[in-house]
Every structure is written in C-alpha cells, then in structure tokens.
Coordinates of C-alpha atoms in Angstrom, one line a residue:
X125 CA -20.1 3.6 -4.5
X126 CA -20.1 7.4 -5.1
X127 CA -17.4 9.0 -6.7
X128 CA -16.5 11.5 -9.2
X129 CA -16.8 11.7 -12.9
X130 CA -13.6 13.7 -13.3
X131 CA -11.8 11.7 -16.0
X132 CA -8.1 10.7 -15.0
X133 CA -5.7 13.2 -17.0
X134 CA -2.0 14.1 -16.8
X135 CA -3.1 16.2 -13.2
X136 CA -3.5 12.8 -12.0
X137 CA -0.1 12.1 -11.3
X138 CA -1.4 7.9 -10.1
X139 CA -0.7 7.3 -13.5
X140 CA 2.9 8.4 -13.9
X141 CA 5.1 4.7 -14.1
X142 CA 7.4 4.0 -11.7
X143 CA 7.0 3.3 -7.4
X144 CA 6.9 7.2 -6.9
X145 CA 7.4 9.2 -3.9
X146 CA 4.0 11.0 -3.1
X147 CA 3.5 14.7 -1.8
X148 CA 0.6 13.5 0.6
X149 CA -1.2 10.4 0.1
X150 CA 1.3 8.2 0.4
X151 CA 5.5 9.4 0.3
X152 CA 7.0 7.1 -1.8
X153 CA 3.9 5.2 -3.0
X154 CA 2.3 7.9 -4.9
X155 CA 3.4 10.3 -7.6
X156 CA 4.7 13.8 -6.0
X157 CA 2.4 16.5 -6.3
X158 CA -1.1 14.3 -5.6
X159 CA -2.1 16.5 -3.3
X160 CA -2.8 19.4 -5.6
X161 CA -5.3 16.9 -7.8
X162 CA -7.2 16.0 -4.8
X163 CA -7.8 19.0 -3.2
X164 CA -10.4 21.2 -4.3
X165 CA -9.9 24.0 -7.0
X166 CA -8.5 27.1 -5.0
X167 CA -6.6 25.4 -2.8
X168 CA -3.2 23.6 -4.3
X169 CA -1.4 25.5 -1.8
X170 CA -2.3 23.1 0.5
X171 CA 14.8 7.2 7.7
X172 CA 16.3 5.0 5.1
X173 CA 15.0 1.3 4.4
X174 CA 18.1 -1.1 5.0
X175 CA 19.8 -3.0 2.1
X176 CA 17.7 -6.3 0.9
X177 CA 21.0 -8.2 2.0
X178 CA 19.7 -6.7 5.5
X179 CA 15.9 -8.1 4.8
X180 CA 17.6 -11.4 3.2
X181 CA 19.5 -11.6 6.9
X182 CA 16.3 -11.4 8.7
X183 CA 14.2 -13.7 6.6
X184 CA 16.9 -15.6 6.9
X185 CA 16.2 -16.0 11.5
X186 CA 12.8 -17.5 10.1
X187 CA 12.2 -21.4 9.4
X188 CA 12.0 -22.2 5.1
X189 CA 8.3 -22.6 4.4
X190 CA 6.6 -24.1 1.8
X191 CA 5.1 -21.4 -0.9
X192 CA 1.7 -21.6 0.4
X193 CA 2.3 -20.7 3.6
X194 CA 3.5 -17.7 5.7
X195 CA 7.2 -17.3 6.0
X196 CA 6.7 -16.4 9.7
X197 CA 4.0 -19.0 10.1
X198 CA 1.0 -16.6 10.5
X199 CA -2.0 -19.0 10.1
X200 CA -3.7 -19.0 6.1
X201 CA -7.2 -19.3 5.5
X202 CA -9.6 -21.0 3.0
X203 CA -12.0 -17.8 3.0
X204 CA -12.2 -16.0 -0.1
X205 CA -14.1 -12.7 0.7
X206 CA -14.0 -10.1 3.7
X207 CA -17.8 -8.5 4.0
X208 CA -16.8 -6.7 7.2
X209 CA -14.1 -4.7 8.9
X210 CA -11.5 -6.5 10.7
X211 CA -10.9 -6.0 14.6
X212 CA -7.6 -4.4 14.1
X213 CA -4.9 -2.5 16.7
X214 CA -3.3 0.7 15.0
X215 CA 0.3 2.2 15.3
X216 CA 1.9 5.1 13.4
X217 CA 4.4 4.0 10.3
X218 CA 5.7 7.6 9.5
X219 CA 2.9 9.7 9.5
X220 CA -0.1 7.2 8.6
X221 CA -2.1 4.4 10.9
X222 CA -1.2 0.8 9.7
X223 CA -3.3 -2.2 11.1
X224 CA -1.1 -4.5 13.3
X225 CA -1.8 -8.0 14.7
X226 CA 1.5 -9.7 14.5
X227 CA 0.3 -13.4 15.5
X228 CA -2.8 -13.5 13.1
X229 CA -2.6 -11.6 10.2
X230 CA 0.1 -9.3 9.8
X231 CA 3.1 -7.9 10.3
X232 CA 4.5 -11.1 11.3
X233 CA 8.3 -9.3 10.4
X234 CA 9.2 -5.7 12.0
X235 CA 12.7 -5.2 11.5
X236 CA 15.2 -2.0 13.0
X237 CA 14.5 -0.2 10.0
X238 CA 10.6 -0.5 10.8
X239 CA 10.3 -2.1 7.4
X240 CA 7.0 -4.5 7.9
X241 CA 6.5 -7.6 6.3
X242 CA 5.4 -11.2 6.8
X243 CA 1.0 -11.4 6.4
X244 CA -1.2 -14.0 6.5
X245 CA -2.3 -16.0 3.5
X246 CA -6.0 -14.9 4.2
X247 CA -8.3 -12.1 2.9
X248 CA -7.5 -9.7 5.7
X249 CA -3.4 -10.5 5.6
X250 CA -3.9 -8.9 2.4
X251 CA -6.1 -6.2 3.1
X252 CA -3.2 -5.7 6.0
X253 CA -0.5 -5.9 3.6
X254 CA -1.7 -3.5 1.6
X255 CA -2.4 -0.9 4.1
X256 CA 0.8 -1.4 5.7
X257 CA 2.9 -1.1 2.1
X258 CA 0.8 2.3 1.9
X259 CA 1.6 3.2 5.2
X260 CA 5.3 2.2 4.6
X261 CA 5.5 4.7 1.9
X262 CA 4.6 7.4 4.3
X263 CA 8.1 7.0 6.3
X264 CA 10.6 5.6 3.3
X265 CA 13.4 7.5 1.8
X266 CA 14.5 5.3 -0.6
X267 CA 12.0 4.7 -3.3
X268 CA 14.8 1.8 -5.0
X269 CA 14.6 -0.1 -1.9
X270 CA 11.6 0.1 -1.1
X271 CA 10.3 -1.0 -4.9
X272 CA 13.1 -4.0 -4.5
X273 CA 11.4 -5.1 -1.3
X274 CA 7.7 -4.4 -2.0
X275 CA 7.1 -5.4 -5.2
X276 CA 6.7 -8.5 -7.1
X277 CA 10.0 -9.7 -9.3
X278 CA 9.8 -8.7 -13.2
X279 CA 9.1 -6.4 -15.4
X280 CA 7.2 -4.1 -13.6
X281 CA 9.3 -4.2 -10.5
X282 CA 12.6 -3.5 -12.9
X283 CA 10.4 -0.5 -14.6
X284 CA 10.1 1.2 -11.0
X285 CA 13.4 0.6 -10.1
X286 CA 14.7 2.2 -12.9
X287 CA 12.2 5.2 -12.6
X288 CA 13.1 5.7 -9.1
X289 CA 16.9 5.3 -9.9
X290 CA 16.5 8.6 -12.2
X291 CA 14.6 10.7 -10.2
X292 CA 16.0 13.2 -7.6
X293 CA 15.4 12.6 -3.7
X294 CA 11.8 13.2 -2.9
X295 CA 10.9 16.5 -0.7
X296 CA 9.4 15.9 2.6
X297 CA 5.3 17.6 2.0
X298 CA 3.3 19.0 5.4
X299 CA 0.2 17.1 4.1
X300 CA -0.6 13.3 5.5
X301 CA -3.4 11.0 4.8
X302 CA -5.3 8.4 6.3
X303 CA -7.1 5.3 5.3
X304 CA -11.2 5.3 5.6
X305 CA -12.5 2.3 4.3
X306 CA -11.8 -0.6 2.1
X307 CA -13.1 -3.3 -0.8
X308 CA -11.9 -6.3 -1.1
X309 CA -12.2 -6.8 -4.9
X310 CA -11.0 -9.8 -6.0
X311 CA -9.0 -12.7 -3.6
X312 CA -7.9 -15.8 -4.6
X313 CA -5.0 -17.8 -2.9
X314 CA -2.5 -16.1 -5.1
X315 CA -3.7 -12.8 -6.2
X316 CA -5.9 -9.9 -4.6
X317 CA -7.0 -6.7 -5.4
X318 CA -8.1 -4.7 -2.4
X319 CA -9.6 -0.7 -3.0
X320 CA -8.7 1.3 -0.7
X321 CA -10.1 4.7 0.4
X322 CA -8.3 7.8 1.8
X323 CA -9.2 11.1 3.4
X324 CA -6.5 13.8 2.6
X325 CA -5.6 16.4 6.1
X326 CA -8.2 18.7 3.9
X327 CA -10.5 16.4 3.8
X328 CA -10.7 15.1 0.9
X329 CA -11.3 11.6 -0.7
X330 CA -10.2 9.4 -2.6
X331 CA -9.9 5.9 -3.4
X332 CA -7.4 3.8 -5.6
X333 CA -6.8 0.0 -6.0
X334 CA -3.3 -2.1 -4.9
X335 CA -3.2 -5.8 -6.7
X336 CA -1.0 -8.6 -4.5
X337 CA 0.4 -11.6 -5.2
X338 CA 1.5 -14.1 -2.6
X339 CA 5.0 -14.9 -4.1
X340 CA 7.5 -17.1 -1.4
X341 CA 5.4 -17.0 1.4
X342 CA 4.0 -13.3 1.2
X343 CA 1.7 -11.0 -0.1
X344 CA 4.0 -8.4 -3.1
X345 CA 2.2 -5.5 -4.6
X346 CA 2.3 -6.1 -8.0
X347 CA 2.7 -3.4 -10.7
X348 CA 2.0 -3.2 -14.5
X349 CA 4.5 -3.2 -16.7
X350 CA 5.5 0.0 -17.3
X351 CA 5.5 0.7 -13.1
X352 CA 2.5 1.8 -12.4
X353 CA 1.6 1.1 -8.5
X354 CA -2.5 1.8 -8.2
X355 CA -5.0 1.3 -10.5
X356 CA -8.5 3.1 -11.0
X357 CA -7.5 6.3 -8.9
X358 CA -10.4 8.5 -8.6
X359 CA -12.0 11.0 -6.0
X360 CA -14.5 10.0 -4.0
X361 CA -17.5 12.6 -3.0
X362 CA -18.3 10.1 0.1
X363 CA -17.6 6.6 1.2
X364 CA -20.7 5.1 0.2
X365 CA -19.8 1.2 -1.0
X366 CA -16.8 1.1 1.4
X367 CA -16.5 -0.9 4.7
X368 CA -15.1 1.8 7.1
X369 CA -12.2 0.8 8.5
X370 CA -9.5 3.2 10.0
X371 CA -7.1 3.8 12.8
X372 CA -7.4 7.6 13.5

C-alpha cells in the first residue's frame, strides 16, 4: 500500500477522543474540520436517531438468539478472510453509499429513523457493518445516540458519550465522501478490524481502520478508551493494496 509519510499531528483531528461529528468524511463519525487535513495545501476552503428505548422496541419484534448468531438470523460463516470484493447493491445513507443485502449479510434491521443494524457473523457482515456505521454518520444528528447505539458497552463507549454530551450541535459541511476500497485486517468470530479507504469530493484519499466486535448477536465498533473511533488515519497518494470496492 502507498500512502503518505505525513506524521499524524494535532491537524489530524482522527485523533481527537470521543464519537465526533465530522466536517466531510464522515458527520458524526469523524472529528469536525477533517476536511481541511486532507485536502491539499491551498485549499481548506474547500434527522435525529430515535431513543435506544425505540431500538430496544424493535430488537425487541425479532426472535432471542443465541450470541453467536445474528439477531435477525442473517446466516454466519466459518471463513476468516475476504481476498475479494463483495457483490454488493448500494443506497444513499445521508450523503454516502452503504452496501445493502438485507437477507445475507447486512442490514438485516432498517428502522423509521433509517438507523441500520443487524449483519452477518461473517467477514463481509463486518466489512458491511462498518461501511454502513460510516455511512450512518453521514445523516446522524445526534452524536449521544448514535455512540449509545454503535458502539461496544464500556469505557470507551462512556468516554464518547461524554465527549459528545459537551460539545455543541455539529454544523452541517458542503463536502461528502465516498468509500474506495477496503482490507480486511484481522477477523476472528468475535473481533475484526477492516481498513477502509475514502476519496474526499476533492479528490483526495485517505484511509483509516474501524475494529468490531460481535457483542449480542452483532457486529459494535469498538473504541479505545479514551473514545477514539479510527485508528491509523493517514492519506493515501493512491489505492494501491486496497480491494476496490465502492457504490458511486
């Protein structure tokens, strides 16, 4: 894989704790003001999620299933790598392309809100999972919620909650961005850690890691202690080492 040397500093806002609303790469995923440390030097000019009573309802409409599988039944799988791109349909969630195959791998759970959960207990319900939390942070407004539903339970979750409880409403930015390609890192039956890359509406790339867990029958994004979303943010000068996989 190609990327950049550039070191990750405080202009890397990826590294700010908490589940953060972005200005581009993904609203309410990302830490506001991304943008500006992706695009090139010269040019920085560049509906509410329901309560988790509401989420706890609608679980609730789906048979108990045992921890290992899917809490919609979606099937699992004994594979343990993903060496090329998945077949996938695309829709729009907010302003980004999320894969969707509801009966396989993922989304198994849409509910009014458009919140999307429910993925298979394979490689590829996680890789889906993970592009679909992204994507979900393109359309939230409510970085608490969000954070309550997404995340694994503990410290890290509690770290982002409070972060996002502090902060002021997040401002609506002109830029969007898209996912390219993908690596599945690491996959086990209970933790992933898929890399996933993104081209900015300027065209530029990046790339930054999401780690799941499959916690009660789903794939969480799991976050470090002190509420930190993605690891190993960097730009990317190309996406040489990635399996190219997008919507749009």
């Amino acid at each position: 894989m190609s990327q950049s040397t550039e070191s990750t500093t405080e202009g890397n806002l990826f590294t700010r704790p908490g589940f953060i609303v972005a200005a581009a790469l993904v609203v309410a995923l990302v830490a506001a003001g991304i943008v500006i440390f992706l695009l090139p030097k010269g040019q920085s000019d560049a509906g509410p999620l329901p309560d988790a009573a509401e989420s706890a309802s609608a679980a609730s409409s789906v048979s108990p299933a045992r921890a290992d599988k899917s809490i919609c039944g979606l099937p699992s799988s004994s594979d343990t790598a993903l060496g090329k791109a998945p077949q996938s349909k695309w829709e729009l969630v907010g302003r980004m392309a999320a894969p969707t195959e509801p009966t396989t791998s993922g989304p198994g759970l849409t509910d009014a809100s458009g919140f999307r959960s429910c993925f298979a207990h394979s490689p590829t319900g996680a890789l889906y999972s993970a592009a679909n939390a992204v994507a979900l942070g393109s359309s939230a407004q409510d970085e608490v919620k969000l954070a309550e539903r997404l995340l694994v339970p503990g410290p890290g979750r509690d770290a982002a909650i409070t972060a996002a409880t502090s902060r002021s409403s997040s401002t609506e930015s002109s830029q969007s961005a898209q996912i390219r390609g993908f690596i599945m890192k690491s996959y086990s039956p209970t933790e992933a850690d898929v890399d996933l890359a993104f081209q900015l509406q300027n065209g530029a790339l990046a790339h930054s890691v999401l780690s799941l867990r499959w916690v009660d029958g789903d794939w969480k994004v799991e976050a470090s202690d002190d509420g930190q979303i993605f690891t190993g943010t960097a730009q990317l000068t190309d996406l040489s080492g990635f399996i190219a996989w997008s919507g749009v």
